[in-house]
Coordinates of C-alpha atoms in Angstrom, one line a residue:
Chain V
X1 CA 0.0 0.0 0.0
X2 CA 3.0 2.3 0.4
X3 CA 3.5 2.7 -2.9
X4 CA -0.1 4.2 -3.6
X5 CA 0.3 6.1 -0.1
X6 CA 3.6 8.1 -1.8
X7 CA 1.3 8.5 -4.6
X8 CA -1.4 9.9 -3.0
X9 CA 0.6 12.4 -0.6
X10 CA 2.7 13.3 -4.0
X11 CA -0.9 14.4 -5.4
X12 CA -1.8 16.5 -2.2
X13 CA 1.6 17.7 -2.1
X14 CA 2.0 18.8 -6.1
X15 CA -1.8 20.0 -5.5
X16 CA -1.3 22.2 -2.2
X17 CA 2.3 23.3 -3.2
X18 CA 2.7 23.8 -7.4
X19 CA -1.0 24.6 -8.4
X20 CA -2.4 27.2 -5.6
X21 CA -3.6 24.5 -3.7
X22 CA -7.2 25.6 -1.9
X23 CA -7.2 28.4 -2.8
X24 CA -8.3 28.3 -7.0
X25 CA -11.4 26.3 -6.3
X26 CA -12.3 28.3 -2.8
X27 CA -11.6 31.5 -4.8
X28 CA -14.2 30.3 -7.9
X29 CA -16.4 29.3 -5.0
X30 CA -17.0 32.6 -2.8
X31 CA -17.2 34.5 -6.4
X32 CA -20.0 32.9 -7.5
X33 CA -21.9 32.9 -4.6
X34 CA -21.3 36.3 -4.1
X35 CA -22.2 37.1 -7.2
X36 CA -25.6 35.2 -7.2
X37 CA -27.6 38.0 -5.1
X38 CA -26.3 40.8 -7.4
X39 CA -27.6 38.7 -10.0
X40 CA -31.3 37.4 -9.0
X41 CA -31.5 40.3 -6.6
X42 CA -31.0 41.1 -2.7
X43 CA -34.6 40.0 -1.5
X44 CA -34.1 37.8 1.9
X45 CA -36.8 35.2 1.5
X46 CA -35.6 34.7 -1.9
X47 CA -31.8 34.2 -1.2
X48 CA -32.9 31.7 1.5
X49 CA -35.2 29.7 -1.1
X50 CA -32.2 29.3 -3.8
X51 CA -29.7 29.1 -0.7
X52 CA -29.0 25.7 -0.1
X53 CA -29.6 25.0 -4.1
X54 CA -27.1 27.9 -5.0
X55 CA -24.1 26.1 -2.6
X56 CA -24.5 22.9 -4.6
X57 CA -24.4 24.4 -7.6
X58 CA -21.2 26.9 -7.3
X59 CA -19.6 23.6 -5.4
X60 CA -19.9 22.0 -8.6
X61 CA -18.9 24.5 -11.1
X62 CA -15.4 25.0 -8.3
X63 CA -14.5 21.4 -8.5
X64 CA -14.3 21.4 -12.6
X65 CA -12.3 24.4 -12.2
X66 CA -8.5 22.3 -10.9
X67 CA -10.3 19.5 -12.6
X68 CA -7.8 19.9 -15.9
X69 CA -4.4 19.7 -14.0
X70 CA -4.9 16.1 -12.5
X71 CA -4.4 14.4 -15.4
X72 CA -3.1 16.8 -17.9
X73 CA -0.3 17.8 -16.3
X74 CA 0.7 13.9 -16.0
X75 CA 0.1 13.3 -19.6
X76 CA 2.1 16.7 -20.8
X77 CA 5.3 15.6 -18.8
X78 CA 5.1 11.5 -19.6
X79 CA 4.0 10.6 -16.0
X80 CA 1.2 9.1 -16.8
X81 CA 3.0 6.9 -19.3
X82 CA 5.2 5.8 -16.2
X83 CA 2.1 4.8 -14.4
X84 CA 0.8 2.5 -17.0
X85 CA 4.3 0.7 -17.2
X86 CA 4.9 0.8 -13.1
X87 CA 3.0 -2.6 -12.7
X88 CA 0.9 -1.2 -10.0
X89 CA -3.1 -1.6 -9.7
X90 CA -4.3 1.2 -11.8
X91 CA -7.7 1.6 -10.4
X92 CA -6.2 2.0 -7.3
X93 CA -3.8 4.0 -8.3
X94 CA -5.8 6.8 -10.2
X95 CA -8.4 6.7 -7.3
X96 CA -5.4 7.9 -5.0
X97 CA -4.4 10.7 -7.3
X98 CA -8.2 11.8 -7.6
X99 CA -8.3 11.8 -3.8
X100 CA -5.3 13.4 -2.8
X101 CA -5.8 16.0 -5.3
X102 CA -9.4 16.3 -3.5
X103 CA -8.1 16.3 -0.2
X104 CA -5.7 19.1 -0.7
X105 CA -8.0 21.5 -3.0
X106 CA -11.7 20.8 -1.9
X107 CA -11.6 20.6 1.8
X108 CA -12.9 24.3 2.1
X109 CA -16.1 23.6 0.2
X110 CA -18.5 22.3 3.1
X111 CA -16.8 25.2 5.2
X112 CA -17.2 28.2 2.4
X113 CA -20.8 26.3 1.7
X114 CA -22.1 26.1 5.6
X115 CA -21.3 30.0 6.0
X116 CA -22.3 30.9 2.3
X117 CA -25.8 29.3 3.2
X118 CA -25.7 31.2 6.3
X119 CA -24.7 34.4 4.9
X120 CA -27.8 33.5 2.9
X121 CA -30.2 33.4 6.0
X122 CA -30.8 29.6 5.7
X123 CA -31.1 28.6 9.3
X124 CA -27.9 26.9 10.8
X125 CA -29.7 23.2 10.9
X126 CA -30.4 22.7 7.1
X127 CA -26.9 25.1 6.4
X128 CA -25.4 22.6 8.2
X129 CA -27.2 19.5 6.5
X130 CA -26.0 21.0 3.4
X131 CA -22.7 21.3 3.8
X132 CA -22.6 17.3 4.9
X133 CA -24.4 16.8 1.9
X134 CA -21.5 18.9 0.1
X135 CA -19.0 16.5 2.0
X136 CA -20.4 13.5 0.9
X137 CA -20.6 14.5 -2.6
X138 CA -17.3 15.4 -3.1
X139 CA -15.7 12.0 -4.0
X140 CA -18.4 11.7 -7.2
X141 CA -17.5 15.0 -8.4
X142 CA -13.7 15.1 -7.8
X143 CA -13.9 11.4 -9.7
X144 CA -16.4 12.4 -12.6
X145 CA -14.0 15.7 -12.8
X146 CA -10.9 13.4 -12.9
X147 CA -12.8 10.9 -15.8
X148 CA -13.1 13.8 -17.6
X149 CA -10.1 15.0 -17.2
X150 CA -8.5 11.8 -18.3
X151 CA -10.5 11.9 -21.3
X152 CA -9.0 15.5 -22.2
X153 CA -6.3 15.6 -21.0
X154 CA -3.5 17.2 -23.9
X155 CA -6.1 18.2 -25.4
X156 CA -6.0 22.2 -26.4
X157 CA -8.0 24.3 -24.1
X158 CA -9.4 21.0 -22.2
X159 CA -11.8 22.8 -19.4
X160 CA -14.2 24.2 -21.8
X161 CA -13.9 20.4 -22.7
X162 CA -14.2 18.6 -19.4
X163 CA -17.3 21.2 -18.6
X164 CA -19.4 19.7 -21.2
X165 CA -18.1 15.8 -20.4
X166 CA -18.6 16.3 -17.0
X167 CA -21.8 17.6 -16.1
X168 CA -23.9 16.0 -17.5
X169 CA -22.8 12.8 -15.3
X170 CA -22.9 15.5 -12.1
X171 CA -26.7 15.6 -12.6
X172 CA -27.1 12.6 -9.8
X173 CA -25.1 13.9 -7.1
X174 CA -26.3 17.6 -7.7
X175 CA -29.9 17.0 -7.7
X176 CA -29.5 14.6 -4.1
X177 CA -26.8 16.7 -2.7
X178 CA -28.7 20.3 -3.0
X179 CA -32.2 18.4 -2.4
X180 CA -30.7 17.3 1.3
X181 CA -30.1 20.9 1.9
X182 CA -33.6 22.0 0.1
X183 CA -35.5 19.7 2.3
X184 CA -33.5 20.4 5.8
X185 CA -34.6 23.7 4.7
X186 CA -38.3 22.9 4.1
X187 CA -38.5 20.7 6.9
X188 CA -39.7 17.4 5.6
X189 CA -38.4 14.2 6.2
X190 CA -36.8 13.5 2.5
X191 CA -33.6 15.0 3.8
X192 CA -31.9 12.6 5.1
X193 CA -32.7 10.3 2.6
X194 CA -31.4 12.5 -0.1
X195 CA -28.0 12.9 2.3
X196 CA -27.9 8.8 2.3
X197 CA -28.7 8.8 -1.4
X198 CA -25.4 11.7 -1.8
X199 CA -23.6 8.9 -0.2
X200 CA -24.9 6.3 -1.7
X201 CA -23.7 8.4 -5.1
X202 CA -20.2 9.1 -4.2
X203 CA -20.1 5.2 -3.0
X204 CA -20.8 3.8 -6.4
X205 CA -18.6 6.4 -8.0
X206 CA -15.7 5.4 -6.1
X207 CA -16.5 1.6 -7.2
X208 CA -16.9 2.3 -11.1
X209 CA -15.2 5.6 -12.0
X210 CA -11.3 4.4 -11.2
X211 CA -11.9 1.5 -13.8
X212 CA -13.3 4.6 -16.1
X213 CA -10.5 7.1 -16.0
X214 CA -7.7 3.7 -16.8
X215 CA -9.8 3.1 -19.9
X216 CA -9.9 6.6 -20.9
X217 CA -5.7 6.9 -20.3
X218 CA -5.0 3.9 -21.6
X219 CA -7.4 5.3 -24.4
X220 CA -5.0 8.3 -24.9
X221 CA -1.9 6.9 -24.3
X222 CA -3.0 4.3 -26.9
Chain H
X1 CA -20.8 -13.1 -37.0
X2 CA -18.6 -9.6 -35.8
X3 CA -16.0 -11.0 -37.3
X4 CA -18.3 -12.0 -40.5
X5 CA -19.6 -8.6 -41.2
X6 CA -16.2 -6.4 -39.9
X7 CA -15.1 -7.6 -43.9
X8 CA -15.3 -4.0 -45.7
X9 CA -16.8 -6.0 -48.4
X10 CA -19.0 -8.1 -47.0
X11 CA -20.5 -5.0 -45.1
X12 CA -20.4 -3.1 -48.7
X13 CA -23.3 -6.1 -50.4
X14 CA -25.4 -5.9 -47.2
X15 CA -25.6 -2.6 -47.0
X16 CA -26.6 -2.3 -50.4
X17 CA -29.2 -4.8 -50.2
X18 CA -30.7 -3.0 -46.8
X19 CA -30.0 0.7 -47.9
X20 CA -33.3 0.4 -50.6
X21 CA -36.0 -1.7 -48.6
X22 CA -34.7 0.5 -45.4
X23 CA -35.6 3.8 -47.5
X24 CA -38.8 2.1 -49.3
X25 CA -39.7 0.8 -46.0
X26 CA -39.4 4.3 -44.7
X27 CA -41.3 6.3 -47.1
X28 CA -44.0 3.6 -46.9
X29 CA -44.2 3.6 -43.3
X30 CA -44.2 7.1 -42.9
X31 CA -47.1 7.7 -45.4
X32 CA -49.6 5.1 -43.4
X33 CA -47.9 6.5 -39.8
X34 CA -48.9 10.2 -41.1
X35 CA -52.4 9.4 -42.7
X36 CA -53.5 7.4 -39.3
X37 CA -51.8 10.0 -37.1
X38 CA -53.6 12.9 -38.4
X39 CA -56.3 11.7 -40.5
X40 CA -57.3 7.8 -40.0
X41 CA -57.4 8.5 -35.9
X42 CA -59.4 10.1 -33.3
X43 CA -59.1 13.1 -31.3
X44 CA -58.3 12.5 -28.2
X45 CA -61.1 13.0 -25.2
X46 CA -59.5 15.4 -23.4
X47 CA -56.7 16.4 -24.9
X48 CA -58.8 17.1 -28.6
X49 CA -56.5 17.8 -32.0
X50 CA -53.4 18.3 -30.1
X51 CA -52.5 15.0 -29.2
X52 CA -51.8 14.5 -32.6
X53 CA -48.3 16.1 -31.6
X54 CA -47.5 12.7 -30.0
X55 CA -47.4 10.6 -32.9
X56 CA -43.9 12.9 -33.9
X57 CA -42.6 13.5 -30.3
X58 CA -42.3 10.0 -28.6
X59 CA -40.6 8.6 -31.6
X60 CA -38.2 11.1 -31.8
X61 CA -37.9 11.0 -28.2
X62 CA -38.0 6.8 -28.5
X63 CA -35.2 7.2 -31.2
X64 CA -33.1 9.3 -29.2
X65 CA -32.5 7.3 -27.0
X66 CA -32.8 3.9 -29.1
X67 CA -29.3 5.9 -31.1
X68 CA -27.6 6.9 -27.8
X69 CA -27.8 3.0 -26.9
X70 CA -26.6 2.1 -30.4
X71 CA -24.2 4.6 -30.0
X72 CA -22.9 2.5 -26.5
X73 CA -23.4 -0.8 -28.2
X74 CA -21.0 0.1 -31.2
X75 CA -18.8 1.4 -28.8
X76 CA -18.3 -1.3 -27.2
X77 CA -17.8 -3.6 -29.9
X78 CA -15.3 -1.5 -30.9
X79 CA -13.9 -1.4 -27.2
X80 CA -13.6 -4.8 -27.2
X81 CA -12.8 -6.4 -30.7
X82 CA -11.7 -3.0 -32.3
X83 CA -13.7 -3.4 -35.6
X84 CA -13.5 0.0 -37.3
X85 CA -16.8 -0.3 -38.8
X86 CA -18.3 0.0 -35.1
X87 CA -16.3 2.8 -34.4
X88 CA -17.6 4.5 -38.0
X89 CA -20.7 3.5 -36.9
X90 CA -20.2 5.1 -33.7
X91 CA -19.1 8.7 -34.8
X92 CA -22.3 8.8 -37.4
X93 CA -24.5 8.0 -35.1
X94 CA -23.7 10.6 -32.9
X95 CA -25.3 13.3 -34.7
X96 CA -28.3 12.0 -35.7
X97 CA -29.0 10.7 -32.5
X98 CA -28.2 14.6 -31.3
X99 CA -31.2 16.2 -34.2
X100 CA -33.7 13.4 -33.2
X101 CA -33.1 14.8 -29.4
X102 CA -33.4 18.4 -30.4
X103 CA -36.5 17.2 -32.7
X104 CA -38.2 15.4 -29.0
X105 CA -37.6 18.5 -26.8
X106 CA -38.9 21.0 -29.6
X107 CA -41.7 19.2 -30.6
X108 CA -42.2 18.6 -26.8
X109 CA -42.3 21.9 -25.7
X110 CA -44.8 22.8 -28.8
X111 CA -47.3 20.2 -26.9
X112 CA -46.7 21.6 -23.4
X113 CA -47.9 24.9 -24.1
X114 CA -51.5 23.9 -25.1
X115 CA -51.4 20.8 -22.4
X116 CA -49.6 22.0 -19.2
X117 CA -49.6 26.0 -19.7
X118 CA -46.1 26.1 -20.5
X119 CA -43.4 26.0 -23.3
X120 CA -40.9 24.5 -21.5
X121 CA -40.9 23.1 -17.3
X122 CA -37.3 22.1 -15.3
X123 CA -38.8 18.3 -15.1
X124 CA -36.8 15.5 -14.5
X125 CA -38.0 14.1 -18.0
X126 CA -37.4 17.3 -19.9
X127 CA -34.5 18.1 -18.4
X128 CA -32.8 14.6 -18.2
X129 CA -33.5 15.1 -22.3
X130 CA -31.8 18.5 -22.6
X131 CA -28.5 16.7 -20.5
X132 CA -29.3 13.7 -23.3
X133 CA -28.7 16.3 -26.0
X134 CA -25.6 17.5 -23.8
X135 CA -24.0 14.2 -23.9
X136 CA -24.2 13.5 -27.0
X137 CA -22.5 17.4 -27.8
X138 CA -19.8 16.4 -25.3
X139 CA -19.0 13.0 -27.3
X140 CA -19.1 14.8 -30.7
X141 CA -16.9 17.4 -29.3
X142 CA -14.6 15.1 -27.7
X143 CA -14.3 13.4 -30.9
X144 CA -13.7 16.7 -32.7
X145 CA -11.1 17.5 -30.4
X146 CA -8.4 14.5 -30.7
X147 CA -6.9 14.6 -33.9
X148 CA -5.4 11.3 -34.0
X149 CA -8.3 9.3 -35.2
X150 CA -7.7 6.2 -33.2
X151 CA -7.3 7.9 -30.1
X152 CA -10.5 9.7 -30.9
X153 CA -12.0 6.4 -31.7
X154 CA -11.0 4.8 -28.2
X155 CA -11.2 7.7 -26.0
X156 CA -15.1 8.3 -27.5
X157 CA -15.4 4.4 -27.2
X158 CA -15.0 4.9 -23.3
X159 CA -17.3 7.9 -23.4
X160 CA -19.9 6.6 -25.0
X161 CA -20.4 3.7 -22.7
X162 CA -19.8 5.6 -19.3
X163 CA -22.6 7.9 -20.6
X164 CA -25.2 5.3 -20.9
X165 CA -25.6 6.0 -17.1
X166 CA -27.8 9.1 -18.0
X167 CA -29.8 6.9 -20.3
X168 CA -31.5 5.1 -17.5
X169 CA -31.8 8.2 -15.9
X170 CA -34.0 9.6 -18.9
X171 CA -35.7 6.2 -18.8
X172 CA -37.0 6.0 -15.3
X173 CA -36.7 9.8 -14.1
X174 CA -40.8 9.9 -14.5
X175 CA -41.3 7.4 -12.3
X176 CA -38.7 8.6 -9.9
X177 CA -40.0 11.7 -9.7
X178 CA -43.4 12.6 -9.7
X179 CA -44.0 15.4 -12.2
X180 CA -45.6 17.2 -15.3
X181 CA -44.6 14.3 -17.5
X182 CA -46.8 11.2 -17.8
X183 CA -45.3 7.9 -16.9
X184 CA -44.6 5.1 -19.1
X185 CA -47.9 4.0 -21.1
X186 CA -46.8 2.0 -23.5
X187 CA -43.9 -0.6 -22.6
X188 CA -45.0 -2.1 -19.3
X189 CA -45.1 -5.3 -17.4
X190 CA -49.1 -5.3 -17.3
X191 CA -49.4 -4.1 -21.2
X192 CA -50.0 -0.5 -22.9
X193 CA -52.3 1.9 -21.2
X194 CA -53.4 3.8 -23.8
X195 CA -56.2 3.5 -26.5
X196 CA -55.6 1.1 -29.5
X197 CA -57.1 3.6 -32.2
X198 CA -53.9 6.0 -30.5
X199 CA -51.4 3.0 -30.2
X200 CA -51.5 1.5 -33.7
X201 CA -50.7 5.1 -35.1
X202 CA -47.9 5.6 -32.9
X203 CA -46.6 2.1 -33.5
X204 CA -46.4 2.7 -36.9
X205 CA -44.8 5.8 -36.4
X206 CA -42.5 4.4 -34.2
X207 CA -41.6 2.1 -37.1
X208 CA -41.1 4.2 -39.5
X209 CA -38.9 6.7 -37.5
X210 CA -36.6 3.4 -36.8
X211 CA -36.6 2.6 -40.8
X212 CA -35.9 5.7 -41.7
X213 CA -32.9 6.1 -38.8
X214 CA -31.7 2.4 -39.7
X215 CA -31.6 3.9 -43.6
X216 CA -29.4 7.0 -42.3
X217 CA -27.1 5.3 -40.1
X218 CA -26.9 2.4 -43.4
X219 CA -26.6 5.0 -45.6
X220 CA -24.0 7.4 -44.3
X221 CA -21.9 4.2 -43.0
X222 CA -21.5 3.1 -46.6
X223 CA -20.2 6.6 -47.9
X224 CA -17.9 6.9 -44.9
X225 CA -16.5 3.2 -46.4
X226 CA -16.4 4.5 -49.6
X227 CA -14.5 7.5 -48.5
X228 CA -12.0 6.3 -46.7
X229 CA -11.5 3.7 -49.6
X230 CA -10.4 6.6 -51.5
X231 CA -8.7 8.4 -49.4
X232 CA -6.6 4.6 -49.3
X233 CA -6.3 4.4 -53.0
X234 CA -5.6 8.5 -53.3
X235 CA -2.5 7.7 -50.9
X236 CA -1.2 4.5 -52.7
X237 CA -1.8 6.2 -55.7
X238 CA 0.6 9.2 -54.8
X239 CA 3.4 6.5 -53.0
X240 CA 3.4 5.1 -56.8
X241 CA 4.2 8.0 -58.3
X242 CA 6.8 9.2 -55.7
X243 CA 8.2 5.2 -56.1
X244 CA 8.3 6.1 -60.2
X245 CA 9.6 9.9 -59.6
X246 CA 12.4 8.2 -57.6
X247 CA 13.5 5.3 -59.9
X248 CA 13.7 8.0 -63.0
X249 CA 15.9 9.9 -61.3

């Protein structure tokens, strides 16, 4: 397992250290939702209908935003060549890339997304719900992203690229992940079942989506 | 029998067979769907003339999804045994698959305005289309993108099967959510739930949008064959000369 441990602290290390780290995707993140009540306007029982909805949705769009550099970086400078020949476990291997890479640029996300939806005026209960459900959808995101990425990668201007690969496949987690944080809001019971079914999501993701993204490089390494 | 028809040739004589009774089959089809759907059958009870609009938007919207699973199917015969024909078969499909799905949501939203009040609702069947249509965009894109064609061909291969995950989303999203859309009422365990003098029109219909798709597909497989026969003969044809330029001199 060490071998896939150096791997994955290489990823959270090249991640935090050579590409801004946190920072890129928590930047994207507080702009949009900042920008959101200048857009649809400043009334307060508005802003706390489309909070928790809002959160999910800028989440996503911040996670595509590093989700180019994973794999494109690797295939640009041959490393990803050197992973196919290394012998070890691909699936494995990819899906310890994709989560140090998480772990090192998307930790703020439930953070900026609990005090977004506070900032909001969403009550601190279903802010709170939403921002676990943000948690638990961040291993299907970061792992579509990565697919996608994979898919791209080398390819010229590859983000506008991986947007359009990407999420439509998002449209599971989004609509469970934002819906546990709708219905915390509204009160009725389906939110923690929508919380479960983010889980449940990421779960599956985690399964199938390593197995994807060595297809698509072995694809594009040919 | 992959292996039988992956023969450029052999696939050449049966496409020329099927390409005609496809297109007469078609034509024919499409004459009796069109007569019965607007002429030989009934208004509806409730919903009066405009249900007329369904005979042309749930076999557009059956097609498009009936293409995005060919689409995944050829994909992954190519995947698998890497016959170029599948992957040809693959990128052709792609944009047909993406006008039928552009035809379903236009011709949809023409029959929600008279039926629900609106031209267009953010339901999980109209919008699991609209991500349907995005999919297919992000293949042909994809493809467009890689220039090598055999890493387009494999890389498109592995999209086109992971995205067969939203096609079971399209099929069951009306009965997973609850919403403008009617649920399935004609393929179901206990039979069809609609009217026969509605169902034999749309049946027909049905059939002849598949005729007519099978005659494109056919069709524009066969001159993608033929061109990149050329193209083959075009570049032996210019290695001879260069051969012959470099033995005069």
């Amino acid at each position: 397992m060490s071998a896939f441990g150096a791997i994955f602290s290489r990823e959270a290390g090249l991640a935090w250290a050579g590409g801004g780290g946190p920072a890129g995707p928590a930047a994207f993140f507080l702009g949009a939702i900042t920008l959101a009540p200048l857009a649809i306007g400043p009334a307060a029982d508005l802003l706390v209908a489309v909070g928790p909805g809002i959160m999910g949705f800028a989440a996503l769009l911040s996670v595509l935003q590093s989700a180019d550099r994973l794999f494109g970086d690797d295939h640009a400078d041959g490393t990803a060549e050197l992973y196919l020949l290394s012998g070890l476990s691909l699936p494995w291997l990819v899906l310890a890339k994709v989560m140090g890479q998480a772990l090192a640029t998307l930790w703020p996300l439930p953070v900026i997304g609990l005090l977004g939806a506070m900032m909001y005026g969403v009550p601190v209960l279903p802010a709170c719900v939403g921002a676990l459900a943000l948690l638990a959808a961040i291993p299907a995101l970061s792992l579509i992203a990565g697919f996608a990425g994979a898919l791209a990668a080398g390819v010229r201007r590859s983000g506008l690229l991986i947007a359009l690969i990407a999420t439509p496949m998002m449209v599971p987690v989004l609509i469970f992940a934002a819906g546990a944080g709708r219905s915390a809001l509204a009160g009725d019971e389906r939110a923690l079942a929508n919380l479960l079914l983010t889980v449940a999501v990421s779960l599956g993701t985690t399964a199938l989506a390593p197995f994807g993204i060595v297809a698509a490089l072995r694809s594009r390494l040919g | 029998m992959l292996s039988y028809f992956s023969n450029p040739q052999r696939f050449d004589q049966l496409a020329r067979a099927l390409i005609p009774v496809f297109g007469v089959l078609a034509v024919l089809l499409l004459a009796v769907g069109v007569w019965l759907a607007l002429l030989g059958s009934p208004p509806d009870y409730q919903q009066g003339e405009t249900i007329r609009i369904m005979y042309v938007h749930v076999p557009a919207a059956y097609m498009a999804m009936a293409l995005y699973a060919a689409l995944a199917v050829a994909s992954f015969v190519y995947f698998v045994w890497r016959h170029a024909l599948a992957d040809t078969a693959a990128e052709i499909i792609a944009p047909i698959g993406a006008v039928f799905t552009v035809l379903a949501l236009f011709t949809g939203s023409l029959w929600g305005k008279p039926m629900w009040g609106t031209w267009w609702e953010w339901d999980a069947r109209m919008t699991s289309v609209l991500v349907l249509l995005l999919v297919y965009l992000g293949y042909m894109a994809l493809r467009a993108a890689l220039e090598d064609t055999q890493q387009a061909a494999r890389t498109g291969a592995v999209l086109a099967m992971a995205g067969i995950v939203n096609l079971v989303i399209v099929k069951f999203s009306v009965d997973w959510w609850s919403s403008l859309h009617q649920p399935a009422s004609i393929i179901r365990l206990d039979g069809p739930t609609i009217h026969a003098s509605q169902l034999w029109p749309l049946l027909v219909m049905i059939l002849a949008y598949t005729c007519f798709a099978g005659w494109l597909v056919l069709y524009r497989l066969r001159s993608q064959a033929i061109r990149r026969r050329v193209r083959t003969l075009q570049r032996q044809r210019e290695q001879a000369a260069r051969a012959r330029e470099e033995v005069v001199s």
